[in-house]
Amino acid sequence: MTVDEHTLVLGVETSCDETAAALVLGGDDVISSVVSSQIDLHAEFGGVVPEVASRAHLESLNPVVARAIVEGGIDPSRIDAVACTIGPGLIGALLVGVSAAKALALAWDVPFVGVNHLEAHLYAAFLEDTNLQFPLVVLLVSGGHTMLVEMRDHGDYRLLGRTIDDAAGEAFDKVARFLDLGYPGGPAIDRASDAGDPDAIRFPRAMMDDGLDFSFSGLKTSVLNYVRREPDVASVDVAASLQQAVIDVLVHKARRAAHEVGATGIVLGGGVAANRLLRAEIAAACAADGIGAFLPSREMCTDNAAMIAAAGWHRLRAVGPSPLDIGAFPTMPLLDQALIR
Ligand code: KG4
Ligand code: ZN
């Protein structure tokens, strides 16, 4: 099949706690994007409960897909392919989306494309800025991942660094839970930090000048130990000091990575990319270094299906459809492209 600017892809995303569907034309024109969040369902547990997530996807997916089609104002017969996240993520949650997306592809007699969720996060910036020039450095920071990726071309990535333990979002989520700041933790830390002093407590910046890998588990432990030792400390000061420590490391390493590979700019992706201080500091660092800063909107940073449809369009064009007997891969790495060939 010819894949071009007229190719309309339906994207489906169910890897974690967002049920999403979107229509994207030509790989970058978002016709509709619907996200149904399960945040309220998981809030009482303080984290995503896999079985609750799978059941909620099962209930929401058909209405979410229907809404994406209705809001897009198109007839389903116009859809040229169905793209869906096949990993990484929660296995039960992934299987709901993968099964539904395959069924739709089969019923409509169009190709099915399996998409790597991490690769899709890289594509969020392309949906809002179609003039990005390679090579780019992508700082992908979410609840499950923290990585620096050199993007040399579409589908051509090199992993520059990654966390050796906790993800940055995980550090925010765990500390916020400990401090009773609210759920999910990242946005709670972001808000609480407004009223706090980022210099109140000097938390460690691990591996600052030691390669491009990250480590956040020692920081989390250091915060918990500090609060146990000083129970009267203001939580807003802890939040602001933690946020500053995480962002100092992220910005320092992203900047060095961009310098090392001669990138034209730094692209942010993943849920933590919604963080206001991170956005401001990346923008300032890139301006100082004379390179571009590409900061997708909040809606595109967090999990959505438009990025799945965009990555699916590129995969369909470069590699072609995925077989219908392909499974779901809970721990799928970014660079394991062989899985979906
Ligand atoms: O990409 P995402 O929606 O889901 C995953 O694939 O993990 O990212 C969710 C993560 C959570 O850890 C959440 O706390 C964090 O992104 N997050 C934030 C902010 N908004 C979401 N972290 C810091 N500041 C924010 N404003
Ligand atoms: Zn994600």
Tab-separated table of C-alpha atoms and ligand atoms in Angstrom:
chain	number	residue	atom	x	y	z
A	1	MET	CA	0.000	0.000	0.000
A	2	THR	CA	1.138	3.580	-0.587
A	3	VAL	CA	1.611	5.491	2.623
A	4	ASP	CA	1.486	9.236	2.085
A	5	GLU	CA	-0.051	12.479	3.314
A	6	HIS	CA	-3.561	11.123	2.586
A	7	THR	CA	-3.138	7.995	4.696
A	8	LEU	CA	-5.489	8.092	7.689
A	9	VAL	CA	-4.443	6.027	10.715
A	10	LEU	CA	-6.564	5.178	13.750
A	11	GLY	CA	-4.314	4.973	16.826
A	12	VAL	CA	-5.222	2.961	19.933
A	13	GLU	CA	-3.436	3.188	23.310
A	14	THR	CA	-4.144	1.076	26.421
A	15	SER	CA	-0.696	0.341	27.865
A	16	CYS	CA	-1.223	1.837	31.328
A	17	ASP	CA	-4.063	3.895	32.817
A	18	GLU	CA	-5.236	5.919	29.826
A	19	THR	CA	-7.678	4.546	27.257
A	20	ALA	CA	-7.093	6.564	24.097
A	21	ALA	CA	-7.988	6.645	20.419
A	22	ALA	CA	-7.058	9.167	17.742
A	23	LEU	CA	-7.206	9.778	14.017
A	24	VAL	CA	-4.068	11.173	12.392
A	25	LEU	CA	-3.758	12.037	8.716
A	26	GLY	CA	-0.424	11.791	6.905
A	27	GLY	CA	1.552	11.070	10.088
A	28	ASP	CA	1.239	14.527	11.643
A	29	ASP	CA	-2.226	16.051	11.182
A	30	VAL	CA	-4.336	15.252	14.255
A	31	ILE	CA	-7.978	14.949	13.167
A	32	SER	CA	-9.240	13.852	16.587
A	33	SER	CA	-7.702	12.682	19.848
A	34	VAL	CA	-9.722	11.261	22.740
A	35	VAL	CA	-8.176	10.284	26.090
A	36	SER	CA	-10.161	8.709	28.904
A	37	SER	CA	-8.099	8.757	32.081
A	38	GLN	CA	-8.503	6.208	34.874
A	39	ILE	CA	-6.805	8.466	37.435
A	40	ASP	CA	-9.870	8.589	39.722
A	41	LEU	CA	-10.181	4.783	39.735
A	42	HIS	CA	-6.575	4.278	40.866
A	43	ALA	CA	-6.321	7.281	43.216
A	44	GLU	CA	-7.699	5.411	46.236
A	45	PHE	CA	-4.921	2.803	45.849
A	46	GLY	CA	-2.165	5.398	45.367
A	47	GLY	CA	-0.955	3.716	42.170
A	48	VAL	CA	-2.128	1.910	39.054
A	49	VAL	CA	-3.749	-1.460	39.884
A	50	PRO	CA	-3.211	-3.677	36.801
A	51	GLU	CA	-6.447	-5.667	37.047
A	52	VAL	CA	-8.526	-2.521	37.607
A	53	ALA	CA	-6.804	-0.937	34.584
A	54	SER	CA	-7.570	-3.899	32.273
A	55	ARG	CA	-11.244	-3.914	33.232
A	56	ALA	CA	-11.571	-0.164	32.784
A	57	HIS	CA	-9.953	-0.365	29.312
A	58	LEU	CA	-12.439	-3.074	28.391
A	59	GLU	CA	-15.347	-0.803	29.333
A	60	SER	CA	-13.998	2.404	27.816
A	61	LEU	CA	-12.291	1.350	24.616
A	62	ASN	CA	-15.301	0.991	22.292
A	63	PRO	CA	-16.869	4.325	23.336
A	64	VAL	CA	-13.456	6.067	23.103
A	65	VAL	CA	-12.844	4.739	19.566
A	66	ALA	CA	-16.392	5.681	18.560
A	67	ARG	CA	-15.894	9.193	19.914
A	68	ALA	CA	-12.599	9.638	18.043
A	69	ILE	CA	-14.377	8.684	14.803
A	70	VAL	CA	-17.418	10.900	15.459
A	71	GLU	CA	-15.290	13.887	16.549
A	72	GLY	CA	-13.124	13.386	13.477
A	73	GLY	CA	-16.278	13.657	11.356
A	74	ILE	CA	-15.234	10.832	9.054
A	75	ASP	CA	-16.812	7.593	7.902
A	76	PRO	CA	-14.924	4.515	9.240
A	77	SER	CA	-14.511	3.310	5.637
A	78	ARG	CA	-12.056	6.203	5.188
A	79	ILE	CA	-9.589	4.699	7.760
A	80	ASP	CA	-6.537	3.190	6.026
A	81	ALA	CA	-4.828	1.406	8.945
A	82	VAL	CA	-5.126	0.699	12.674
A	83	ALA	CA	-2.056	1.260	14.872
A	84	CYS	CA	-1.899	0.089	18.476
A	85	THR	CA	0.641	0.010	21.318
A	86	ILE	CA	1.972	-3.553	21.672
A	87	GLY	CA	4.465	-2.729	24.478
A	88	PRO	CA	5.926	-1.896	26.880
A	89	GLY	CA	3.145	-1.738	29.464
A	90	LEU	CA	0.849	-3.779	31.672
A	91	ILE	CA	0.170	-7.075	29.909
A	92	GLY	CA	-3.584	-7.224	30.631
A	93	ALA	CA	-4.052	-3.581	29.668
A	94	LEU	CA	-2.035	-4.006	26.454
A	95	LEU	CA	-4.009	-7.083	25.420
A	96	VAL	CA	-7.320	-5.204	25.567
A	97	GLY	CA	-6.111	-2.621	23.050
A	98	VAL	CA	-4.210	-5.081	20.850
A	99	SER	CA	-7.193	-7.448	20.563
A	100	ALA	CA	-9.633	-4.633	19.797
A	101	ALA	CA	-7.314	-2.965	17.275
A	102	LYS	CA	-6.697	-6.254	15.444
A	103	ALA	CA	-10.449	-6.931	15.359
A	104	LEU	CA	-11.109	-3.498	13.848
A	105	ALA	CA	-8.353	-3.962	11.261
A	106	LEU	CA	-9.764	-7.350	10.340
A	107	ALA	CA	-13.367	-6.093	10.149
A	108	TRP	CA	-12.397	-3.073	8.034
A	109	ASP	CA	-9.894	-5.124	5.985
A	110	VAL	CA	-7.048	-2.651	6.583
A	111	PRO	CA	-3.481	-3.219	7.867
A	112	PHE	CA	-2.685	-3.520	11.587
A	113	VAL	CA	0.527	-1.874	12.879
A	114	GLY	CA	2.058	-2.711	16.255
A	115	VAL	CA	3.689	0.330	17.852
A	116	ASN	CA	6.324	0.621	20.571
A	117	HIS	CA	4.957	3.016	23.213
A	118	LEU	CA	8.384	4.579	23.793
A	119	GLU	CA	8.928	5.177	20.083
A	120	ALA	CA	5.494	6.837	20.014
A	121	HIS	CA	6.518	9.257	22.789
A	122	LEU	CA	9.387	10.350	20.509
A	123	TYR	CA	6.808	11.263	17.875
A	124	ALA	CA	4.668	13.553	20.036
A	125	ALA	CA	6.866	16.580	19.212
A	126	PHE	CA	6.539	15.903	15.469
A	127	LEU	CA	2.776	16.284	15.727
A	128	GLU	CA	3.191	19.888	16.758
A	129	ASP	CA	6.354	20.894	14.911
A	130	THR	CA	6.840	19.338	11.495
A	131	ASN	CA	10.117	21.200	10.851
A	132	LEU	CA	12.312	19.278	13.281
A	133	GLN	CA	15.784	18.583	11.886
A	134	PHE	CA	17.839	15.479	12.717
A	135	PRO	CA	19.903	14.631	14.669
A	136	LEU	CA	17.828	15.307	17.767
A	137	VAL	CA	18.275	14.330	21.381
A	138	VAL	CA	15.061	13.163	23.025
A	139	LEU	CA	14.751	13.233	26.797
A	140	LEU	CA	12.015	10.710	27.493
A	141	VAL	CA	10.853	10.936	31.090
A	142	SER	CA	7.774	9.131	32.375
A	143	GLY	CA	6.553	7.069	35.298
A	144	GLY	CA	8.267	3.974	33.944
A	145	HIS	CA	11.170	5.341	31.898
A	146	THR	CA	13.972	7.882	31.938
A	147	MET	CA	16.150	7.824	28.853
A	148	LEU	CA	18.184	9.930	26.494
A	149	VAL	CA	17.845	8.900	22.866
A	150	GLU	CA	19.637	10.178	19.802
A	151	MET	CA	17.126	10.294	16.948
A	152	ARG	CA	19.153	10.211	13.728
A	153	ASP	CA	16.209	9.741	11.404
A	154	HIS	CA	12.713	8.260	11.514
A	155	GLY	CA	13.088	4.806	13.019
A	156	ASP	CA	16.839	5.283	13.563
A	157	TYR	CA	17.596	5.630	17.273
A	158	ARG	CA	20.578	5.245	19.557
A	159	LEU	CA	20.131	4.862	23.289
A	160	LEU	CA	22.545	7.321	24.925
A	161	GLY	CA	21.611	6.779	28.555
A	162	ARG	CA	18.889	5.451	30.828
A	163	THR	CA	18.056	5.099	34.481
A	164	ILE	CA	19.789	2.242	36.207
A	165	ASP	CA	17.040	2.052	38.859
A	166	ASP	CA	13.916	4.230	39.354
A	167	ALA	CA	12.407	6.454	36.675
A	168	ALA	CA	12.196	10.199	37.397
A	169	GLY	CA	8.373	10.070	37.457
A	170	GLU	CA	8.546	7.126	39.854
A	171	ALA	CA	10.674	9.198	42.263
A	172	PHE	CA	8.039	11.965	42.143
A	173	ASP	CA	5.184	9.482	42.568
A	174	LYS	CA	6.786	7.660	45.519
A	175	VAL	CA	7.812	10.802	47.404
A	176	ALA	CA	4.414	12.459	46.809
A	177	ARG	CA	2.728	9.377	48.212
A	178	PHE	CA	5.002	9.413	51.265
A	179	LEU	CA	4.284	13.126	51.833
A	180	ASP	CA	0.544	12.692	51.199
A	181	LEU	CA	0.609	15.335	48.493
A	182	GLY	CA	-1.921	13.651	46.200
A	183	TYR	CA	-2.118	11.326	43.210
A	184	PRO	CA	-0.610	11.205	40.660
A	185	GLY	CA	2.561	12.387	42.330
A	186	GLY	CA	4.303	14.277	39.519
A	187	PRO	CA	1.667	16.984	39.056
A	188	ALA	CA	1.263	17.155	42.880
A	189	ILE	CA	5.015	17.814	43.321
A	190	ASP	CA	4.888	20.349	40.467
A	191	ARG	CA	2.035	22.280	42.190
A	192	ALA	CA	3.394	21.981	45.739
A	193	SER	CA	6.790	23.274	44.593
A	194	ASP	CA	5.265	26.663	43.763
A	195	ALA	CA	5.007	27.411	47.474
A	196	GLY	CA	8.338	25.817	48.438
A	197	ASP	CA	12.010	26.795	48.458
A	198	PRO	CA	14.068	24.721	45.969
A	199	ASP	CA	17.245	25.509	47.956
A	200	ALA	CA	15.802	24.536	51.344
A	201	ILE	CA	17.383	21.065	51.329
A	202	ARG	CA	20.377	19.988	49.256
A	203	PHE	CA	19.387	16.509	48.049
A	204	PRO	CA	22.004	14.468	46.141
A	205	ARG	CA	22.413	14.778	42.359
A	206	ALA	CA	23.534	11.222	41.536
A	207	MET	CA	26.003	10.425	38.737
A	208	MET	CA	26.016	14.073	37.653
A	209	ASP	CA	29.315	13.870	35.774
A	210	ASP	CA	29.355	10.146	35.295
A	211	GLY	CA	28.182	9.221	31.758
A	212	LEU	CA	24.646	9.705	30.483
A	213	ASP	CA	22.876	7.153	32.683
A	214	PHE	CA	20.639	8.251	35.559
A	215	SER	CA	19.937	6.993	39.079
A	216	PHE	CA	17.012	8.247	41.176
A	217	SER	CA	16.554	5.556	43.800
A	218	GLY	CA	19.222	7.004	46.143
A	219	LEU	CA	17.557	10.418	45.877
A	220	LYS	CA	14.177	8.950	46.814
A	221	THR	CA	15.729	7.180	49.836
A	222	SER	CA	17.546	10.331	50.839
A	223	VAL	CA	14.275	12.309	50.776
A	224	LEU	CA	12.431	9.681	52.837
A	225	ASN	CA	15.285	9.523	55.389
A	226	TYR	CA	15.383	13.318	55.647
A	227	VAL	CA	11.654	13.561	56.331
A	228	ARG	CA	11.817	10.795	58.940
A	229	ARG	CA	14.668	12.662	60.654
A	230	GLU	CA	13.025	16.098	60.376
A	231	PRO	CA	9.289	15.387	60.652
A	232	ASP	CA	8.433	19.088	61.011
A	233	VAL	CA	9.943	20.104	57.675
A	234	ALA	CA	7.469	21.836	55.335
A	235	SER	CA	6.361	19.384	52.618
A	236	VAL	CA	6.405	22.168	50.035
A	237	ASP	CA	10.135	22.694	50.715
A	238	VAL	CA	10.789	18.956	50.361
A	239	ALA	CA	8.776	18.911	47.109
A	240	ALA	CA	10.575	21.932	45.649
A	241	SER	CA	14.026	20.660	46.693
A	242	LEU	CA	13.333	17.184	45.254
A	243	GLN	CA	12.000	18.660	42.017
A	244	GLN	CA	15.092	20.858	41.688
A	245	ALA	CA	17.448	17.912	42.291
A	246	VAL	CA	15.720	15.739	39.646
A	247	ILE	CA	15.592	18.534	37.092
A	248	ASP	CA	19.194	19.636	37.638
A	249	VAL	CA	20.319	16.125	36.653
A	250	LEU	CA	17.897	15.766	33.712
A	251	VAL	CA	18.837	19.133	32.209
A	252	HIS	CA	22.571	18.719	32.784
A	253	LYS	CA	22.657	15.329	31.064
A	254	ALA	CA	20.308	16.249	28.198
A	255	ARG	CA	22.460	19.261	27.481
A	256	ARG	CA	25.651	17.219	27.493
A	257	ALA	CA	24.070	14.568	25.266
A	258	ALA	CA	22.998	17.228	22.752
A	259	HIS	CA	26.516	18.637	22.742
A	260	GLU	CA	28.125	15.189	22.298
A	261	VAL	CA	26.021	14.214	19.275
A	262	GLY	CA	25.822	17.704	17.731
A	263	ALA	CA	22.014	17.741	17.982
A	264	THR	CA	19.970	20.531	16.405
A	265	GLY	CA	17.812	20.519	19.519
A	266	ILE	CA	16.383	18.728	22.533
A	267	VAL	CA	12.921	17.173	22.369
A	268	LEU	CA	10.972	16.410	25.538
A	269	GLY	CA	8.644	13.418	25.801
A	270	GLY	CA	6.772	11.393	28.433
A	271	GLY	CA	4.522	12.441	31.300
A	272	VAL	CA	7.229	14.233	33.315
A	273	ALA	CA	7.753	16.535	30.301
A	274	ALA	CA	4.585	18.278	31.515
A	275	ASN	CA	6.615	19.576	34.485
A	276	ARG	CA	6.795	23.378	34.332
A	277	LEU	CA	10.262	23.755	35.836
A	278	LEU	CA	11.713	21.109	33.516
A	279	ARG	CA	10.211	22.873	30.499
A	280	ALA	CA	11.515	26.268	31.594
A	281	GLU	CA	15.012	24.968	32.353
A	282	ILE	CA	15.312	22.976	29.112
A	283	ALA	CA	14.159	26.040	27.158
A	284	ALA	CA	16.724	28.236	28.947
A	285	ALA	CA	19.565	25.702	28.480
A	286	CYS	CA	18.818	25.289	24.754
A	287	ALA	CA	18.637	29.057	24.256
A	288	ALA	CA	22.029	29.418	25.975
A	289	ASP	CA	23.513	26.664	23.779
A	290	GLY	CA	21.983	28.030	20.539
A	291	ILE	CA	19.950	24.885	19.785
A	292	GLY	CA	16.192	24.275	19.539
A	293	ALA	CA	13.947	23.243	22.442
A	294	PHE	CA	10.913	21.245	21.346
A	295	LEU	CA	8.369	21.027	24.112
A	296	PRO	CA	5.167	19.249	23.133
A	297	SER	CA	1.943	20.422	24.785
A	298	ARG	CA	0.837	18.753	28.003
A	299	GLU	CA	-1.756	16.687	26.085
A	300	MET	CA	0.922	15.293	23.780
A	301	CYS	CA	3.510	14.675	26.549
A	302	THR	CA	1.244	12.398	28.568
A	303	ASP	CA	-0.130	9.139	27.173
A	304	ASN	CA	-2.370	9.661	24.129
A	305	ALA	CA	-3.218	7.840	20.914
A	306	ALA	CA	-2.277	10.581	18.440
A	307	MET	CA	1.398	9.765	19.052
A	308	ILE	CA	0.591	6.067	18.490
A	309	ALA	CA	-1.089	6.842	15.147
A	310	ALA	CA	1.868	9.069	14.133
A	311	ALA	CA	4.474	6.426	15.014
A	312	GLY	CA	2.226	3.841	13.302
A	313	TRP	CA	2.151	5.904	10.104
A	314	HIS	CA	5.986	6.057	10.034
A	315	ARG	CA	6.292	2.334	10.806
A	316	LEU	CA	3.752	1.434	8.120
A	317	ARG	CA	5.677	3.505	5.589
A	318	ALA	CA	9.139	2.235	6.524
A	319	VAL	CA	8.471	-1.385	7.514
A	320	GLY	CA	4.877	-2.242	6.562
A	321	PRO	CA	2.055	-3.857	8.564
A	322	SER	CA	2.561	-6.216	11.504
A	323	PRO	CA	1.248	-9.784	11.367
A	324	LEU	CA	-2.115	-10.304	13.081
A	325	ASP	CA	-0.654	-13.058	15.269
A	326	ILE	CA	1.786	-10.649	16.930
A	327	GLY	CA	1.475	-10.572	20.726
A	328	ALA	CA	1.884	-7.920	23.393
A	329	PHE	CA	5.279	-7.266	25.011
A	330	PRO	CA	5.250	-5.931	28.594
A	331	THR	CA	8.987	-5.186	28.704
A	332	MET	CA	9.592	-4.287	25.057
A	333	PRO	CA	12.744	-2.131	24.759
A	334	LEU	CA	12.828	0.917	22.488
A	335	LEU	CA	15.433	-0.456	20.146
A	336	ASP	CA	13.990	-3.908	19.635
A	337	GLN	CA	12.566	-3.128	16.220
A	338	ALA	CA	12.939	-6.746	15.092
A	339	LEU	CA	9.898	-7.713	17.149
A	340	ILE	CA	7.510	-5.844	14.902
A	341	ARG	CA	8.998	-6.568	11.533
B	1	KG4	O1	4.038	9.075	30.051
B	1	KG4	P1	3.087	8.936	31.183
B	1	KG4	O2	1.709	9.562	31.025
B	1	KG4	O3	2.851	7.424	31.557
B	1	KG4	C1	3.909	6.518	31.543
B	1	KG4	O4	4.153	5.939	30.432
B	1	KG4	O5	4.571	6.387	32.627
B	1	KG4	O6	3.809	9.521	32.481
B	1	KG4	C2	3.246	9.502	33.776
B	1	KG4	C3	4.269	10.071	34.751
B	1	KG4	C4	3.872	9.902	36.211
B	1	KG4	O7	5.001	9.463	36.958
B	1	KG4	C5	3.465	11.322	36.616
B	1	KG4	O8	3.626	11.555	38.003
B	1	KG4	C6	4.416	12.150	35.783
B	1	KG4	O9	4.442	11.481	34.531
B	1	KG4	N1	3.970	13.543	35.586
B	1	KG4	C7	4.646	14.614	36.063
B	1	KG4	C8	3.861	15.759	35.737
B	1	KG4	N2	2.746	15.326	35.059
B	1	KG4	C9	2.836	13.974	34.987
B	1	KG4	N3	5.813	14.709	36.719
B	1	KG4	C10	6.237	15.935	37.067
B	1	KG4	N4	5.542	17.075	36.808
B	1	KG4	C11	4.365	17.030	36.153
B	1	KG4	N5	3.690	18.169	35.905
B	2	ZN	ZN	3.859	6.893	28.334
